[in-house]
mmCIF file of C-alpha atoms and ligand atoms in Angstrom:
data_model
loop_
_atom_site.group_PDB
_atom_site.id
_atom_site.type_symbol
_atom_site.label_atom_id
_atom_site.label_comp_id
_atom_site.label_asym_id
_atom_site.label_seq_id
_atom_site.Cartn_x
_atom_site.Cartn_y
_atom_site.Cartn_z
ATOM 1 C CA MET A 1325 9.623 24.815 19.270
ATOM 2 C CA LYS A 1326 9.472 22.352 16.371
ATOM 3 C CA LYS A 1327 12.732 21.352 14.720
ATOM 4 C CA LYS A 1328 11.612 22.764 11.376
ATOM 5 C CA GLU A 1329 10.957 26.224 12.848
ATOM 6 C CA LYS A 1330 14.194 26.145 14.817
ATOM 7 C CA SER A 1331 16.152 25.338 11.652
ATOM 8 C CA ALA A 1332 14.291 28.016 9.697
ATOM 9 C CA MET A 1333 15.179 30.635 12.292
ATOM 10 C CA TYR A 1334 18.795 29.538 12.248
ATOM 11 C CA MET A 1335 18.901 29.686 8.426
ATOM 12 C CA GLN A 1336 17.305 33.114 8.550
ATOM 13 C CA GLN A 1337 20.429 34.465 10.265
ATOM 14 C CA PHE A 1338 22.526 33.299 7.334
ATOM 15 C CA ALA A 1339 20.013 33.693 4.486
ATOM 16 C CA SER A 1340 22.541 35.644 2.425
ATOM 17 C CA ILE A 1341 24.563 32.459 1.702
ATOM 18 C CA PHE A 1342 21.744 30.966 -0.385
ATOM 19 C CA GLN A 1343 21.316 31.269 -4.135
ATOM 20 C CA CYS A 1344 18.644 29.561 -6.180
ATOM 21 C CA PRO A 1345 20.032 26.379 -7.802
ATOM 22 C CA VAL A 1346 17.598 26.899 -10.710
ATOM 23 C CA CYS A 1347 17.969 30.580 -11.653
ATOM 24 C CA ALA A 1348 20.870 31.772 -9.446
ATOM 25 C CA SER A 1349 18.884 34.633 -7.900
ATOM 26 C CA ALA A 1350 18.847 35.561 -4.200
ATOM 27 C CA MET A 1351 16.654 33.652 -1.759
ATOM 28 C CA LYS A 1352 14.805 34.292 1.453
ATOM 29 C CA ILE A 1353 13.262 32.191 4.188
ATOM 30 C CA VAL A 1354 9.466 32.453 4.043
ATOM 31 C CA GLU A 1355 7.139 31.783 7.005
ATOM 32 C CA ASN A 1356 9.680 29.494 8.712
ATOM 33 C CA LYS A 1357 8.668 26.998 6.069
ATOM 34 C CA SER A 1358 10.497 27.379 2.763
ATOM 35 C CA ILE A 1359 13.439 28.963 1.020
ATOM 36 C CA VAL A 1360 12.148 30.902 -1.962
ATOM 37 C CA CYS A 1361 13.895 32.862 -4.720
ATOM 38 C CA ILE A 1362 12.749 36.061 -6.422
ATOM 39 C CA GLN A 1363 11.317 33.986 -9.265
ATOM 40 C CA ASN A 1364 9.398 31.861 -6.799
ATOM 41 C CA HIS A 1365 11.425 28.653 -7.068
ATOM 42 C CA THR A 1366 10.543 27.098 -3.729
ATOM 43 C CA PHE A 1367 12.403 24.581 -1.566
ATOM 44 C CA ASP A 1368 10.654 23.412 1.586
ATOM 45 C CA ILE A 1369 12.342 22.931 4.926
ATOM 46 C CA ALA A 1370 11.693 19.307 5.933
ATOM 47 C CA LYS A 1371 10.267 18.542 9.371
ATOM 48 C CA GLN A 1372 13.674 17.118 10.329
ATOM 49 C CA GLY A 1373 15.196 20.542 9.678
ATOM 50 C CA TYR A 1374 17.092 20.135 6.395
ATOM 51 C CA VAL A 1375 16.385 21.484 2.894
ATOM 52 C CA ASN A 1376 16.395 19.448 -0.292
ATOM 53 C CA PHE A 1377 17.712 21.589 -3.172
ATOM 54 C CA LEU A 1378 17.855 18.832 -5.779
ATOM 55 C CA THR A 1379 15.891 19.713 -8.876
ATOM 56 C CA ARG A 1380 15.703 16.107 -10.030
ATOM 57 C CA PRO A 1381 15.842 12.808 -8.139
ATOM 58 C CA VAL A 1382 19.351 11.368 -7.813
ATOM 59 C CA ARG A 1383 20.126 7.754 -7.097
ATOM 60 C CA SER A 1384 22.913 7.360 -4.592
ATOM 61 C CA GLU A 1385 24.994 4.281 -3.884
ATOM 62 C CA TYR A 1386 25.191 5.539 -0.302
ATOM 63 C CA ASP A 1387 22.278 4.204 1.737
ATOM 64 C CA LYS A 1388 20.962 4.522 5.289
ATOM 65 C CA GLU A 1389 22.957 1.551 6.628
ATOM 66 C CA LEU A 1390 26.178 2.940 5.197
ATOM 67 C CA PHE A 1391 25.646 6.319 6.845
ATOM 68 C CA GLU A 1392 24.672 4.690 10.155
ATOM 69 C CA ALA A 1393 27.920 2.707 10.007
ATOM 70 C CA ARG A 1394 29.945 5.855 9.238
ATOM 71 C CA LYS A 1395 28.355 7.639 12.174
ATOM 72 C CA ILE A 1396 29.263 4.833 14.607
ATOM 73 C CA VAL A 1397 32.851 4.745 13.343
ATOM 74 C CA ILE A 1398 33.343 8.535 13.339
ATOM 75 C CA ASP A 1399 31.666 8.952 16.754
ATOM 76 C CA SER A 1400 34.022 6.305 18.185
ATOM 77 C CA GLY A 1401 36.831 8.872 18.088
ATOM 78 C CA LEU A 1402 38.827 7.109 15.356
ATOM 79 C CA TYR A 1403 39.245 10.414 13.482
ATOM 80 C CA GLU A 1404 39.819 12.622 16.524
ATOM 81 C CA PRO A 1405 43.378 13.636 15.421
ATOM 82 C CA LEU A 1406 41.942 14.665 12.025
ATOM 83 C CA HIS A 1407 39.197 16.740 13.641
ATOM 84 C CA SER A 1408 41.713 18.477 15.930
ATOM 85 C CA LYS A 1409 44.053 19.196 13.030
ATOM 86 C CA ILE A 1410 41.297 20.682 10.860
ATOM 87 C CA SER A 1411 39.969 22.775 13.702
ATOM 88 C CA GLU A 1412 43.507 24.047 14.362
ATOM 89 C CA ILE A 1413 43.777 25.035 10.670
ATOM 90 C CA ILE A 1414 40.376 26.768 10.734
ATOM 91 C CA GLY A 1415 41.772 28.738 13.662
ATOM 92 C CA GLU A 1416 40.286 31.278 15.940
ATOM 93 C CA GLU A 1417 39.078 33.653 13.240
ATOM 94 C CA LYS A 1418 35.800 35.272 14.208
ATOM 95 C CA ALA A 1419 32.840 33.040 13.383
ATOM 96 C CA PRO A 1420 34.205 31.585 10.132
ATOM 97 C CA LYS A 1421 31.611 30.104 7.782
ATOM 98 C CA VAL A 1422 32.580 26.506 7.057
ATOM 99 C CA LEU A 1423 31.011 24.470 4.234
ATOM 100 C CA ASP A 1424 31.527 20.689 4.242
ATOM 101 C CA THR A 1425 31.085 19.427 0.673
ATOM 102 C CA GLY A 1426 30.033 15.772 0.445
ATOM 103 C CA CYS A 1427 29.484 15.869 4.223
ATOM 104 C CA GLY A 1428 27.642 12.522 4.343
ATOM 105 C CA GLU A 1429 25.918 12.118 7.723
ATOM 106 C CA GLY A 1430 27.620 15.198 9.113
ATOM 107 C CA SER A 1431 29.701 13.732 11.951
ATOM 108 C CA HIS A 1432 33.046 15.076 10.721
ATOM 109 C CA LEU A 1433 31.699 18.623 10.498
ATOM 110 C CA SER A 1434 29.960 18.356 13.849
ATOM 111 C CA HIS A 1435 33.066 17.021 15.640
ATOM 112 C CA ILE A 1436 35.273 19.680 14.032
ATOM 113 C CA LEU A 1437 32.952 22.514 15.005
ATOM 114 C CA ARG A 1438 32.652 21.207 18.545
ATOM 115 C CA ILE A 1439 36.336 22.118 18.833
ATOM 116 C CA SER A 1440 36.190 25.238 16.613
ATOM 117 C CA LYS A 1441 33.618 26.988 18.747
ATOM 118 C CA GLY A 1442 31.870 29.964 17.150
ATOM 119 C CA ALA A 1443 32.205 28.704 13.573
ATOM 120 C CA VAL A 1444 29.066 28.439 11.457
ATOM 121 C CA GLY A 1445 28.649 24.995 9.855
ATOM 122 C CA VAL A 1446 26.918 24.184 6.593
ATOM 123 C CA GLY A 1447 26.868 20.692 5.099
ATOM 124 C CA ILE A 1448 25.859 19.631 1.599
ATOM 125 C CA ASP A 1449 25.532 16.121 0.209
ATOM 126 C CA ILE A 1450 23.768 14.654 -2.786
ATOM 127 C CA ALA A 1451 22.608 11.664 -0.695
ATOM 128 C CA LYS A 1452 19.373 12.439 1.141
ATOM 129 C CA GLU A 1453 19.879 9.622 3.671
ATOM 130 C CA GLY A 1454 23.121 11.244 4.824
ATOM 131 C CA ILE A 1455 21.586 14.678 5.321
ATOM 132 C CA LEU A 1456 18.530 13.187 7.054
ATOM 133 C CA SER A 1457 20.807 11.621 9.631
ATOM 134 C CA ALA A 1458 22.879 14.822 9.975
ATOM 135 C CA ALA A 1459 19.767 16.919 10.631
ATOM 136 C CA LYS A 1460 18.456 14.349 13.107
ATOM 137 C CA TYR A 1461 21.548 14.326 15.308
ATOM 138 C CA TYR A 1462 23.180 17.726 14.858
ATOM 139 C CA ASP A 1463 21.364 20.990 15.573
ATOM 140 C CA ASP A 1464 22.566 24.527 14.970
ATOM 141 C CA MET A 1465 24.015 23.742 11.591
ATOM 142 C CA ILE A 1466 22.573 24.098 8.107
ATOM 143 C CA TRP A 1467 22.040 20.796 6.294
ATOM 144 C CA CYS A 1468 21.305 20.702 2.553
ATOM 145 C CA VAL A 1469 20.642 17.916 0.102
ATOM 146 C CA GLY A 1470 22.171 19.175 -3.120
ATOM 147 C CA ASP A 1471 24.525 18.571 -5.993
ATOM 148 C CA LEU A 1472 27.833 20.417 -5.992
ATOM 149 C CA ALA A 1473 27.385 20.787 -9.738
ATOM 150 C CA SER A 1474 24.422 23.127 -9.093
ATOM 151 C CA SER A 1475 24.794 24.148 -5.497
ATOM 152 C CA PRO A 1476 22.355 26.390 -3.640
ATOM 153 C CA PHE A 1477 24.986 28.836 -2.360
ATOM 154 C CA LYS A 1478 26.030 32.321 -3.414
ATOM 155 C CA GLU A 1479 29.577 33.026 -4.568
ATOM 156 C CA GLU A 1480 32.207 33.952 -1.974
ATOM 157 C CA SER A 1481 30.027 32.863 0.924
ATOM 158 C CA PHE A 1482 32.539 30.722 2.825
ATOM 159 C CA ASP A 1483 35.806 31.185 4.719
ATOM 160 C CA VAL A 1484 36.551 27.467 4.658
ATOM 161 C CA VAL A 1485 35.490 24.677 2.302
ATOM 162 C CA LEU A 1486 36.034 21.131 3.562
ATOM 163 C CA ASN A 1487 36.136 18.151 1.233
ATOM 164 C CA ILE A 1488 36.705 15.023 3.294
ATOM 165 C CA LEU A 1489 37.123 11.712 1.470
ATOM 166 C CA SER A 1490 34.650 13.007 -1.125
ATOM 167 C CA PRO A 1491 34.761 13.941 -4.819
ATOM 168 C CA ALA A 1492 36.056 17.445 -5.568
ATOM 169 C CA ASN A 1493 34.466 20.120 -7.732
ATOM 170 C CA TYR A 1494 37.237 22.704 -7.978
ATOM 171 C CA SER A 1495 35.415 25.308 -10.054
ATOM 172 C CA GLU A 1496 32.624 25.274 -7.478
ATOM 173 C CA PHE A 1497 35.065 25.444 -4.538
ATOM 174 C CA ASN A 1498 36.663 28.426 -6.264
ATOM 175 C CA ARG A 1499 33.312 30.145 -6.709
ATOM 176 C CA LEU A 1500 32.114 29.500 -3.151
ATOM 177 C CA LEU A 1501 35.241 30.548 -1.278
ATOM 178 C CA LYS A 1502 36.042 34.121 -0.294
ATOM 179 C CA ASP A 1503 39.265 35.379 -1.857
ATOM 180 C CA ASP A 1504 41.225 34.751 1.339
ATOM 181 C CA GLY A 1505 39.363 31.497 2.093
ATOM 182 C CA LEU A 1506 40.872 28.058 2.605
ATOM 183 C CA LEU A 1507 40.142 24.767 0.896
ATOM 184 C CA ILE A 1508 40.881 21.780 3.133
ATOM 185 C CA LYS A 1509 40.777 18.479 1.281
ATOM 186 C CA VAL A 1510 41.357 15.132 2.999
ATOM 187 C CA VAL A 1511 42.520 12.255 0.832
ATOM 188 C CA PRO A 1512 43.342 8.685 1.779
ATOM 189 C CA LYS A 1513 46.912 7.431 1.515
ATOM 190 C CA SER A 1514 48.014 3.900 0.720
ATOM 191 C CA GLY A 1515 47.723 2.652 4.305
ATOM 192 C CA TYR A 1516 44.215 3.997 4.963
ATOM 193 C CA LEU A 1517 42.079 1.186 6.484
ATOM 194 C CA LYS A 1518 44.520 -1.249 4.920
ATOM 195 C CA GLU A 1519 43.534 -4.054 7.295
ATOM 196 C CA ILE A 1520 40.089 -4.045 5.659
ATOM 197 C CA ARG A 1521 41.343 -3.638 2.132
ATOM 198 C CA ASN A 1522 43.704 -6.599 2.674
ATOM 199 C CA LEU A 1523 40.731 -8.826 3.473
ATOM 200 C CA PHE A 1524 39.465 -8.382 -0.065
ATOM 201 C CA TYR A 1525 42.159 -7.244 -2.448
ATOM 202 C CA LYS A 1526 45.875 -7.318 -2.626
ATOM 203 C CA ASN A 1527 46.255 -4.198 -4.762
ATOM 204 C CA THR A 1528 47.671 -1.000 -3.341
ATOM 205 C CA TYR A 1529 46.079 2.400 -3.587
ATOM 206 C CA SER A 1530 47.768 5.621 -4.692
ATOM 207 C CA ASN A 1531 46.406 9.147 -4.268
ATOM 208 C CA GLU A 1532 48.908 10.662 -6.693
ATOM 209 C CA GLN A 1533 46.360 11.755 -9.311
ATOM 210 C CA THR A 1534 44.018 13.263 -6.716
ATOM 211 C CA VAL A 1535 46.848 15.321 -5.218
ATOM 212 C CA GLU A 1536 47.944 16.425 -8.719
ATOM 213 C CA ARG A 1537 44.449 17.674 -9.542
ATOM 214 C CA PHE A 1538 44.355 19.637 -6.293
ATOM 215 C CA LYS A 1539 47.641 21.361 -7.195
ATOM 216 C CA GLU A 1540 46.450 22.161 -10.722
ATOM 217 C CA ASN A 1541 43.390 23.936 -9.380
ATOM 218 C CA PHE A 1542 44.467 25.538 -6.117
ATOM 219 C CA GLN A 1543 47.599 27.079 -4.666
ATOM 220 C CA GLN A 1544 48.771 24.434 -2.244
ATOM 221 C CA VAL A 1545 49.914 26.175 0.913
ATOM 222 C CA GLU A 1546 50.494 23.242 3.237
ATOM 223 C CA THR A 1547 50.120 19.485 3.582
ATOM 224 C CA TYR A 1548 49.832 17.391 6.712
ATOM 225 C CA GLU A 1549 50.141 13.646 6.930
ATOM 226 C CA LEU A 1550 48.175 11.886 9.612
ATOM 227 C CA SER A 1551 49.174 8.265 10.104
ATOM 228 C CA TYR A 1552 48.336 6.223 13.150
ATOM 229 C CA LYS A 1553 47.007 2.861 14.299
ATOM 230 C CA VAL A 1554 44.162 2.399 16.738
ATOM 231 C CA PRO A 1555 43.286 -0.797 18.672
ATOM 232 C CA LEU A 1556 39.716 -1.693 17.871
ATOM 233 C CA ASP A 1557 36.777 -2.529 20.083
ATOM 234 C CA GLU A 1558 34.767 -5.443 18.758
ATOM 235 C CA TYR A 1559 31.631 -3.309 18.252
ATOM 236 C CA LEU A 1560 33.411 -1.466 15.441
ATOM 237 C CA PHE A 1561 34.239 -4.476 13.233
ATOM 238 C CA GLN A 1562 30.898 -4.581 11.481
ATOM 239 C CA PRO A 1563 30.400 -0.821 10.956
ATOM 240 C CA LEU A 1564 33.936 -0.558 9.574
ATOM 241 C CA LEU A 1565 33.032 -3.146 6.963
ATOM 242 C CA GLN A 1566 29.758 -1.413 6.165
ATOM 243 C CA MET A 1567 30.963 2.153 5.859
ATOM 244 C CA THR A 1568 31.883 1.993 2.197
ATOM 245 C CA PRO A 1569 29.887 1.141 -0.911
ATOM 246 C CA LEU A 1570 32.828 -0.848 -2.301
ATOM 247 C CA THR A 1571 32.909 -4.609 -2.227
ATOM 248 C CA TRP A 1572 34.399 -4.622 1.266
ATOM 249 C CA ASN A 1573 31.140 -5.656 2.814
ATOM 250 C CA LYS A 1574 30.719 -8.672 0.559
ATOM 251 C CA LEU A 1575 31.904 -11.223 3.058
ATOM 252 C CA ASN A 1576 30.947 -14.860 2.702
ATOM 253 C CA ALA A 1577 28.001 -15.786 4.903
ATOM 254 C CA GLY A 1578 29.096 -16.784 8.377
ATOM 255 C CA GLU A 1579 32.642 -15.559 7.834
ATOM 256 C CA GLU A 1580 33.911 -13.902 10.965
ATOM 257 C CA VAL A 1581 36.207 -10.944 10.791
ATOM 258 C CA ARG A 1582 38.475 -9.877 13.602
ATOM 259 C CA LEU A 1583 40.353 -6.634 13.339
ATOM 260 C CA PRO A 1584 42.604 -6.117 16.350
ATOM 261 C CA GLU A 1585 43.687 -2.724 15.054
ATOM 262 C CA ILE A 1586 43.048 -0.345 12.185
ATOM 263 C CA SER A 1587 45.311 2.058 10.303
ATOM 264 C CA ILE A 1588 44.412 5.635 9.527
ATOM 265 C CA ASP A 1589 46.658 7.101 6.853
ATOM 266 C CA LEU A 1590 45.455 10.431 5.482
ATOM 267 C CA GLU A 1591 46.783 13.492 3.760
ATOM 268 C CA VAL A 1592 45.305 16.894 4.572
ATOM 269 C CA LEU A 1593 45.818 19.301 1.645
ATOM 270 C CA ILE A 1594 45.351 23.003 2.293
ATOM 271 C CA GLY A 1595 44.890 25.372 -0.613
ATOM 272 C CA ARG A 1596 44.110 28.954 -1.458
ATOM 273 C CA LYS A 1597 42.363 30.336 -4.529
ATOM 274 C CA ASN A 1598 44.470 31.552 -7.436
ATOM 275 C CA VAL A 1599 43.350 35.183 -7.315
HETATM 276 C C1 SAM B 1651 32.998 8.520 0.771
HETATM 277 S S1 SAM B 1651 31.605 9.528 1.150
HETATM 278 C C2 SAM B 1651 32.312 10.587 2.387
HETATM 279 C C3 SAM B 1651 31.285 11.208 3.262
HETATM 280 C C4 SAM B 1651 31.877 12.022 4.447
HETATM 281 N N1 SAM B 1651 32.684 13.158 4.004
HETATM 282 C C5 SAM B 1651 32.687 11.100 5.333
HETATM 283 O O1 SAM B 1651 33.929 11.147 5.266
HETATM 284 O O2 SAM B 1651 32.076 10.316 6.088
HETATM 285 C C6 SAM B 1651 31.452 10.590 -0.273
HETATM 286 C C7 SAM B 1651 30.238 11.509 -0.201
HETATM 287 O O3 SAM B 1651 30.237 12.407 -1.321
HETATM 288 C C8 SAM B 1651 28.886 12.617 -1.699
HETATM 289 N N2 SAM B 1651 28.824 13.161 -3.087
HETATM 290 C C9 SAM B 1651 29.225 12.542 -4.216
HETATM 291 N N3 SAM B 1651 28.982 13.331 -5.301
HETATM 292 C C10 SAM B 1651 28.437 14.494 -4.829
HETATM 293 C C11 SAM B 1651 27.958 15.702 -5.448
HETATM 294 N N4 SAM B 1651 28.000 15.872 -6.776
HETATM 295 N N5 SAM B 1651 27.439 16.678 -4.671
HETATM 296 C C12 SAM B 1651 27.365 16.514 -3.318
HETATM 297 N N6 SAM B 1651 27.807 15.383 -2.674
HETATM 298 C C13 SAM B 1651 28.334 14.390 -3.411
HETATM 299 C C14 SAM B 1651 28.269 11.232 -1.550
HETATM 300 O O4 SAM B 1651 26.869 11.258 -1.494
HETATM 301 C C15 SAM B 1651 28.933 10.753 -0.251
HETATM 302 O O5 SAM B 1651 28.167 11.054 0.890
HETATM 303 ZN ZN1 ZN B 1652 15.045 30.638 -8.810
#
């Protein structure tokens, strides 16, 4: 069976989560080919198995190389403690629906759901190159190109919303979560990838404002800090430098970087809706 048809059949099982990003009416999967609303706004399923719900072209600073680099780094196991922690938080609840907002190339969601067996995974990102890669490598999940500001999902469709190292949209998280749902937001702390940051700047980073905004919008129920260092294989030096759109990758030509180890320093914020 072709990937497009396989994805369409999978989406069909969960068609009730979709809502037209143009007119907000219900949608259905038509002829294993498109997702169509009552007013006939039509979004085709791409041959790679994802759906593009953007209603206008968006330029992203995140390109193919960046997402390839992120995939190599995430697949290396560097974030394994984060994936285990999130899957522990998601818990054993029966087939929870998990939406990863700003999922990039989908590796975090895929690794988390490999542990949280039975969960249903949906990823959305505004960058098409990220979703293309996600759909290419990870089956049995729903991958959508879309803007969180006009997302293609119905209210109260998800048990868990993930927001990993990505911009938040709290009013949308509030709308999309079920009343007893959980928001899990991962934010960097000052030591996150500091060995790379130190190559380029000497300033320190604080997540204070990000954490404050989380608390203003959601009831914070728990916080976990994940801090550890990992010795690095040489094959990861380059992808680690390429995985961000910041100036990190602007090394002088011929300059060689050696990173014997790398620090992961993250905060996992868990919130509930104010109902
Ligand atoms: C730093 S990347 C993190 C990607 C992924 N969560 C990871 O950790 O590898 C931030 C992501 O947020 C996405 N993003 C930014 N604004 C968005 C929006 N309005 N709607 C959906 N995704 C958005 C970007 O395209 C990018 O992939
Ligand atoms: Zn519509």
